[in-house]
Amino acid sequence: MWLTVDPRSSTPIYQQVVDGVKSAVARGLLPPGSRMPSVRELATSMTLNHNTVAKAYQELERAHVIEVLRGRGTFVAAVEPRVDREARVQTLKEAMKRLMVEAHYIPLTGDEILRLFLVAAQEWQAEQGGCEA
Amino acid sequence: MWLTVDPRSSTPIYQQVVDGVKSAVARGLLPPGSRMPSVRELATSMTLNHNTVAKAYQELERAHVIEVLRGRGTFVAAVEPRVDREARVQTLKEAMKRLMVEAHYIPLTGDEILRLFLVAAQEWQAEQGGCEA
DNA sequence: CATGTGTACCATATCATCCAGTACACATAG
DNA sequence: CTATGTGTACTGGATGATATGGTACACATG
């Protein structure tokens, strides 16, 4: 399955669903245009409440990861640049700086941080299902 | 001030204090051995409850960012490698991969991600107060 | 029509967070 | 000794997020 949820985790279940779907889509496991399982279907298969899954789907729609067609179902949306691209780049850069703080306490040097980042990028690339971008 | 807290943020106040102190220490604004403001002092200056600040201090002590001396005060600890170093490196790498997912939705190419990371590292370096590591 | 969609409610329970107040054990200065 | 300033440990209460269960509605389709 392309989604796993840990009910004992401190991160909310609906957030785990959001992250899991985002990751699966980014890896090509759920190609654009493909059909998502229905709210109740995913809820019963994961032993969750349909409201919890619905909340995750709503957040995924706000993030333009999926598209909802009333009465028909939800589908994986195509990734396309948005108007707030520059702001999101800035947010990502801030997140990177937060990682620098964490790295400081391991501790890692600047070179080691960069090297680790390259390894992470390489592994991330390898975990892709060999699917086109 | 080396600490700012946004009460309207979704991230808990005590967590913001933890992150703020971590960042300030990593930047050299609070050098190792220097005295931290007391729980009640920081609480009144930030218009917080002393229990909230105390919770942040306890978390910072668990993370070995500060050292607590009963009845004397809290002081900034020296950064030294720990036994769980490898596990923390792994955690950091996982966090980096999560950033790759976010970057996918901007969208950014692999080269752009790396370039942004280098810029973030450079800016982080520049924001250091010119203090020794 | 029946069925399967997403969605909107209601109510309830649990947990984290935050604040307020009080109190205790400790170290230090007077 | 007392007084003060530390961190810490309680209690209690308020608030919000989270998660569940149940019901119901509007929509699209066969």
PDB file of N, CA, C and O in Angstrom, chain B residues 37-86:
ATOM      1  N   PRO B  37      17.907  33.879  31.091  1.00  0.00           N
ATOM      2  CA  PRO B  37      16.969  34.558  31.998  1.00  0.00           C
ATOM      3  C   PRO B  37      16.178  33.529  32.791  1.00  0.00           C
ATOM      4  O   PRO B  37      15.916  32.437  32.300  1.00  0.00           O
ATOM      5  N   SER B  38      15.805  33.892  33.996  1.00  0.00           N
ATOM      6  CA  SER B  38      15.069  32.951  34.837  1.00  0.00           C
ATOM      7  C   SER B  38      13.689  32.678  34.241  1.00  0.00           C
ATOM      8  O   SER B  38      13.211  33.413  33.375  1.00  0.00           O
ATOM      9  N   VAL B  39      13.075  31.605  34.702  1.00  0.00           N
ATOM     10  CA  VAL B  39      11.767  31.218  34.192  1.00  0.00           C
ATOM     11  C   VAL B  39      10.766  32.353  34.350  1.00  0.00           C
ATOM     12  O   VAL B  39      10.090  32.747  33.389  1.00  0.00           O
ATOM     13  N   ARG B  40      10.691  32.917  35.567  1.00  0.00           N
ATOM     14  CA  ARG B  40       9.698  33.972  35.807  1.00  0.00           C
ATOM     15  C   ARG B  40      10.077  35.253  35.074  1.00  0.00           C
ATOM     16  O   ARG B  40       9.215  35.972  34.578  1.00  0.00           O
ATOM     17  N   GLU B  41      11.377  35.520  34.983  1.00  0.00           N
ATOM     18  CA  GLU B  41      11.833  36.731  34.299  1.00  0.00           C
ATOM     19  C   GLU B  41      11.431  36.698  32.829  1.00  0.00           C
ATOM     20  O   GLU B  41      10.827  37.639  32.311  1.00  0.00           O
ATOM     21  N   LEU B  42      11.741  35.570  32.157  1.00  0.00           N
ATOM     22  CA  LEU B  42      11.402  35.444  30.738  1.00  0.00           C
ATOM     23  C   LEU B  42       9.880  35.423  30.559  1.00  0.00           C
ATOM     24  O   LEU B  42       9.353  35.970  29.594  1.00  0.00           O
ATOM     25  N   ALA B  43       9.184  34.825  31.521  1.00  0.00           N
ATOM     26  CA  ALA B  43       7.729  34.742  31.430  1.00  0.00           C
ATOM     27  C   ALA B  43       7.107  36.135  31.472  1.00  0.00           C
ATOM     28  O   ALA B  43       6.252  36.474  30.646  1.00  0.00           O
ATOM     29  N   THR B  44       7.534  36.965  32.408  1.00  0.00           N
ATOM     30  CA  THR B  44       6.954  38.301  32.517  1.00  0.00           C
ATOM     31  C   THR B  44       7.344  39.181  31.330  1.00  0.00           C
ATOM     32  O   THR B  44       6.522  39.932  30.814  1.00  0.00           O
ATOM     33  N   SER B  45       8.595  39.044  30.869  1.00  0.00           N
ATOM     34  CA  SER B  45       9.039  39.895  29.762  1.00  0.00           C
ATOM     35  C   SER B  45       8.341  39.515  28.462  1.00  0.00           C
ATOM     36  O   SER B  45       8.130  40.363  27.599  1.00  0.00           O
ATOM     37  N   MET B  46       7.966  38.245  28.322  1.00  0.00           N
ATOM     38  CA  MET B  46       7.290  37.794  27.108  1.00  0.00           C
ATOM     39  C   MET B  46       5.777  37.730  27.308  1.00  0.00           C
ATOM     40  O   MET B  46       5.050  37.311  26.400  1.00  0.00           O
ATOM     41  N   THR B  47       5.299  38.106  28.492  1.00  0.00           N
ATOM     42  CA  THR B  47       3.870  38.042  28.808  1.00  0.00           C
ATOM     43  C   THR B  47       3.368  36.610  28.664  1.00  0.00           C
ATOM     44  O   THR B  47       2.362  36.326  28.012  1.00  0.00           O
ATOM     45  N   LEU B  48       4.101  35.690  29.297  1.00  0.00           N
ATOM     46  CA  LEU B  48       3.723  34.283  29.281  1.00  0.00           C
ATOM     47  C   LEU B  48       3.592  33.783  30.713  1.00  0.00           C
ATOM     48  O   LEU B  48       3.958  34.472  31.667  1.00  0.00           O
ATOM     49  N   ASN B  49       3.085  32.566  30.814  1.00  0.00           N
ATOM     50  CA  ASN B  49       2.996  31.936  32.122  1.00  0.00           C
ATOM     51  C   ASN B  49       4.327  31.260  32.448  1.00  0.00           C
ATOM     52  O   ASN B  49       4.989  30.730  31.568  1.00  0.00           O
ATOM     53  N   HIS B  50       4.681  31.281  33.729  1.00  0.00           N
ATOM     54  CA  HIS B  50       5.970  30.690  34.082  1.00  0.00           C
ATOM     55  C   HIS B  50       5.981  29.185  33.824  1.00  0.00           C
ATOM     56  O   HIS B  50       7.041  28.596  33.592  1.00  0.00           O
ATOM     57  N   ASN B  51       4.794  28.550  33.874  1.00  0.00           N
ATOM     58  CA  ASN B  51       4.743  27.124  33.572  1.00  0.00           C
ATOM     59  C   ASN B  51       5.082  26.860  32.113  1.00  0.00           C
ATOM     60  O   ASN B  51       5.727  25.856  31.796  1.00  0.00           O
ATOM     61  N   THR B  52       4.641  27.735  31.233  1.00  0.00           N
ATOM     62  CA  THR B  52       4.929  27.572  29.809  1.00  0.00           C
ATOM     63  C   THR B  52       6.434  27.681  29.556  1.00  0.00           C
ATOM     64  O   THR B  52       7.019  26.862  28.837  1.00  0.00           O
ATOM     65  N   VAL B  53       7.060  28.679  30.163  1.00  0.00           N
ATOM     66  CA  VAL B  53       8.506  28.833  29.994  1.00  0.00           C
ATOM     67  C   VAL B  53       9.236  27.657  30.635  1.00  0.00           C
ATOM     68  O   VAL B  53      10.221  27.140  30.074  1.00  0.00           O
ATOM     69  N   ALA B  54       8.746  27.205  31.779  1.00  0.00           N
ATOM     70  CA  ALA B  54       9.394  26.079  32.459  1.00  0.00           C
ATOM     71  C   ALA B  54       9.352  24.833  31.585  1.00  0.00           C
ATOM     72  O   ALA B  54      10.323  24.079  31.513  1.00  0.00           O
ATOM     73  N   LYS B  55       8.217  24.640  30.908  1.00  0.00           N
ATOM     74  CA  LYS B  55       8.110  23.479  30.017  1.00  0.00           C
ATOM     75  C   LYS B  55       9.128  23.569  28.885  1.00  0.00           C
ATOM     76  O   LYS B  55       9.750  22.576  28.512  1.00  0.00           O
ATOM     77  N   ALA B  56       9.303  24.760  28.345  1.00  0.00           N
ATOM     78  CA  ALA B  56      10.294  24.955  27.281  1.00  0.00           C
ATOM     79  C   ALA B  56      11.695  24.680  27.813  1.00  0.00           C
ATOM     80  O   ALA B  56      12.504  24.021  27.139  1.00  0.00           O
ATOM     81  N   TYR B  57      11.998  25.161  29.010  1.00  0.00           N
ATOM     82  CA  TYR B  57      13.323  24.947  29.585  1.00  0.00           C
ATOM     83  C   TYR B  57      13.587  23.461  29.820  1.00  0.00           C
ATOM     84  O   TYR B  57      14.698  22.978  29.604  1.00  0.00           O
ATOM     85  N   GLN B  58      12.557  22.738  30.271  1.00  0.00           N
ATOM     86  CA  GLN B  58      12.751  21.311  30.504  1.00  0.00           C
ATOM     87  C   GLN B  58      13.064  20.588  29.195  1.00  0.00           C
ATOM     88  O   GLN B  58      13.919  19.698  29.152  1.00  0.00           O
ATOM     89  N   GLU B  59      12.363  20.990  28.134  1.00  0.00           N
ATOM     90  CA  GLU B  59      12.621  20.364  26.840  1.00  0.00           C
ATOM     91  C   GLU B  59      14.024  20.716  26.342  1.00  0.00           C
ATOM     92  O   GLU B  59      14.718  19.871  25.764  1.00  0.00           O
ATOM     93  N   LEU B  60      14.434  21.953  26.582  1.00  0.00           N
ATOM     94  CA  LEU B  60      15.769  22.372  26.163  1.00  0.00           C
ATOM     95  C   LEU B  60      16.847  21.634  26.956  1.00  0.00           C
ATOM     96  O   LEU B  60      17.948  21.378  26.444  1.00  0.00           O
ATOM     97  N   GLU B  61      16.528  21.284  28.204  1.00  0.00           N
ATOM     98  CA  GLU B  61      17.505  20.538  28.993  1.00  0.00           C
ATOM     99  C   GLU B  61      17.604  19.102  28.477  1.00  0.00           C
ATOM    100  O   GLU B  61      18.697  18.543  28.379  1.00  0.00           O
ATOM    101  N   ARG B  62      16.461  18.506  28.134  1.00  0.00           N
ATOM    102  CA  ARG B  62      16.471  17.149  27.565  1.00  0.00           C
ATOM    103  C   ARG B  62      17.277  17.111  26.281  1.00  0.00           C
ATOM    104  O   ARG B  62      17.932  16.112  25.966  1.00  0.00           O
ATOM    105  N   ALA B  63      17.244  18.212  25.521  1.00  0.00           N
ATOM    106  CA  ALA B  63      17.973  18.284  24.259  1.00  0.00           C
ATOM    107  C   ALA B  63      19.430  18.711  24.473  1.00  0.00           C
ATOM    108  O   ALA B  63      20.152  18.919  23.495  1.00  0.00           O
ATOM    109  N   HIS B  64      19.829  18.866  25.742  1.00  0.00           N
ATOM    110  CA  HIS B  64      21.198  19.244  26.081  1.00  0.00           C
ATOM    111  C   HIS B  64      21.584  20.589  25.498  1.00  0.00           C
ATOM    112  O   HIS B  64      22.762  20.813  25.188  1.00  0.00           O
ATOM    113  N   VAL B  65      20.608  21.474  25.345  1.00  0.00           N
ATOM    114  CA  VAL B  65      20.903  22.822  24.869  1.00  0.00           C
ATOM    115  C   VAL B  65      21.265  23.710  26.046  1.00  0.00           C
ATOM    116  O   VAL B  65      22.106  24.595  25.939  1.00  0.00           O
ATOM    117  N   ILE B  66      20.639  23.479  27.186  1.00  0.00           N
ATOM    118  CA  ILE B  66      20.928  24.246  28.393  1.00  0.00           C
ATOM    119  C   ILE B  66      21.198  23.276  29.548  1.00  0.00           C
ATOM    120  O   ILE B  66      20.886  22.086  29.465  1.00  0.00           O
ATOM    121  N   GLU B  67      21.784  23.835  30.608  1.00  0.00           N
ATOM    122  CA  GLU B  67      22.035  23.047  31.814  1.00  0.00           C
ATOM    123  C   GLU B  67      21.372  23.741  32.989  1.00  0.00           C
ATOM    124  O   GLU B  67      21.469  24.961  33.138  1.00  0.00           O
ATOM    125  N   VAL B  68      20.715  22.954  33.819  1.00  0.00           N
ATOM    126  CA  VAL B  68      19.976  23.516  34.943  1.00  0.00           C
ATOM    127  C   VAL B  68      20.703  23.217  36.248  1.00  0.00           C
ATOM    128  O   VAL B  68      21.082  22.077  36.511  1.00  0.00           O
ATOM    129  N   LEU B  69      20.918  24.248  37.050  1.00  0.00           N
ATOM    130  CA  LEU B  69      21.509  24.075  38.383  1.00  0.00           C
ATOM    131  C   LEU B  69      20.479  24.538  39.406  1.00  0.00           C
ATOM    132  O   LEU B  69      20.209  25.746  39.507  1.00  0.00           O
ATOM    133  N   ARG B  70      19.898  23.576  40.100  1.00  0.00           N
ATOM    134  CA  ARG B  70      18.822  23.882  41.056  1.00  0.00           C
ATOM    135  C   ARG B  70      19.223  25.028  41.982  1.00  0.00           C
ATOM    136  O   ARG B  70      20.268  24.987  42.615  1.00  0.00           O
ATOM    137  N   GLY B  71      18.352  26.006  42.046  1.00  0.00           N
ATOM    138  CA  GLY B  71      18.586  27.116  42.951  1.00  0.00           C
ATOM    139  C   GLY B  71      19.557  28.157  42.435  1.00  0.00           C
ATOM    140  O   GLY B  71      19.633  29.248  42.986  1.00  0.00           O
ATOM    141  N   ARG B  72      20.302  27.840  41.367  1.00  0.00           N
ATOM    142  CA  ARG B  72      21.273  28.793  40.841  1.00  0.00           C
ATOM    143  C   ARG B  72      20.808  29.418  39.540  1.00  0.00           C
ATOM    144  O   ARG B  72      20.939  30.630  39.356  1.00  0.00           O
ATOM    145  N   GLY B  73      20.259  28.607  38.659  1.00  0.00           N
ATOM    146  CA  GLY B  73      19.811  29.142  37.376  1.00  0.00           C
ATOM    147  C   GLY B  73      20.099  28.181  36.252  1.00  0.00           C
ATOM    148  O   GLY B  73      20.564  27.072  36.474  1.00  0.00           O
ATOM    149  N   THR B  74      19.825  28.638  35.026  1.00  0.00           N
ATOM    150  CA  THR B  74      20.078  27.787  33.852  1.00  0.00           C
ATOM    151  C   THR B  74      21.120  28.466  32.980  1.00  0.00           C
ATOM    152  O   THR B  74      21.146  29.695  32.861  1.00  0.00           O
ATOM    153  N   PHE B  75      21.967  27.656  32.351  1.00  0.00           N
ATOM    154  CA  PHE B  75      23.069  28.186  31.569  1.00  0.00           C
ATOM    155  C   PHE B  75      23.140  27.453  30.235  1.00  0.00           C
ATOM    156  O   PHE B  75      22.718  26.295  30.130  1.00  0.00           O
ATOM    157  N   VAL B  76      23.673  28.128  29.257  1.00  0.00           N
ATOM    158  CA  VAL B  76      23.798  27.535  27.929  1.00  0.00           C
ATOM    159  C   VAL B  76      24.879  26.457  27.970  1.00  0.00           C
ATOM    160  O   VAL B  76      25.985  26.710  28.441  1.00  0.00           O
ATOM    161  N   ALA B  77      24.540  25.259  27.488  1.00  0.00           N
ATOM    162  CA  ALA B  77      25.479  24.139  27.510  1.00  0.00           C
ATOM    163  C   ALA B  77      26.404  24.202  26.309  1.00  0.00           C
ATOM    164  O   ALA B  77      26.100  24.836  25.300  1.00  0.00           O
ATOM    165  N   ALA B  78      27.525  23.538  26.434  1.00  0.00           N
ATOM    166  CA  ALA B  78      28.451  23.416  25.316  1.00  0.00           C
ATOM    167  C   ALA B  78      27.959  22.315  24.386  1.00  0.00           C
ATOM    168  O   ALA B  78      27.438  21.305  24.833  1.00  0.00           O
ATOM    169  N   VAL B  79      28.105  22.542  23.087  1.00  0.00           N
ATOM    170  CA  VAL B  79      27.664  21.550  22.107  1.00  0.00           C
ATOM    171  C   VAL B  79      28.721  20.465  21.999  1.00  0.00           C
ATOM    172  O   VAL B  79      29.892  20.746  21.739  1.00  0.00           O
ATOM    173  N   GLU B  80      28.334  19.222  22.232  1.00  0.00           N
ATOM    174  CA  GLU B  80      29.270  18.109  22.090  1.00  0.00           C
ATOM    175  C   GLU B  80      28.540  16.919  21.489  1.00  0.00           C
ATOM    176  O   GLU B  80      27.341  16.741  21.705  1.00  0.00           O
ATOM    177  N   PRO B  81      29.291  16.106  20.711  1.00  0.00           N
ATOM    178  CA  PRO B  81      28.649  14.959  20.051  1.00  0.00           C
ATOM    179  C   PRO B  81      28.084  13.979  21.072  1.00  0.00           C
ATOM    180  O   PRO B  81      28.641  13.778  22.139  1.00  0.00           O
ATOM    181  N   ARG B  82      26.938  13.364  20.732  1.00  0.00           N
ATOM    182  CA  ARG B  82      26.260  12.449  21.643  1.00  0.00           C
ATOM    183  C   ARG B  82      26.286  11.040  21.067  1.00  0.00           C
ATOM    184  O   ARG B  82      26.691  10.807  19.927  1.00  0.00           O
ATOM    185  N   VAL B  83      25.841  10.105  21.870  1.00  0.00           N
ATOM    186  CA  VAL B  83      25.881   8.703  21.461  1.00  0.00           C
ATOM    187  C   VAL B  83      24.885   8.426  20.344  1.00  0.00           C
ATOM    188  O   VAL B  83      25.098   7.546  19.510  1.00  0.00           O
ATOM    189  N   ASP B  84      23.785   9.180  20.295  1.00  0.00           N
ATOM    190  CA  ASP B  84      22.753   8.921  19.297  1.00  0.00           C
ATOM    191  C   ASP B  84      23.011   9.742  18.033  1.00  0.00           C
ATOM    192  O   ASP B  84      22.084  10.059  17.307  1.00  0.00           O
ATOM    193  N   ARG B  85      24.266  10.050  17.800  1.00  0.00           N
ATOM    194  CA  ARG B  85      24.612  10.899  16.667  1.00  0.00           C
ATOM    195  C   ARG B  85      24.103  10.307  15.351  1.00  0.00           C
ATOM    196  O   ARG B  85      23.488  11.009  14.545  1.00  0.00           O
ATOM    197  N   GLU B  86      24.342   9.017  15.155  1.00  0.00           N
ATOM    198  CA  GLU B  86      23.950   8.406  13.876  1.00  0.00           C
ATOM    199  C   GLU B  86      22.443   8.438  13.676  1.00  0.00           C
ATOM    200  O   GLU B  86      21.947   8.687  12.573  1.00  0.00           O
TER     201      GLU B  86
END
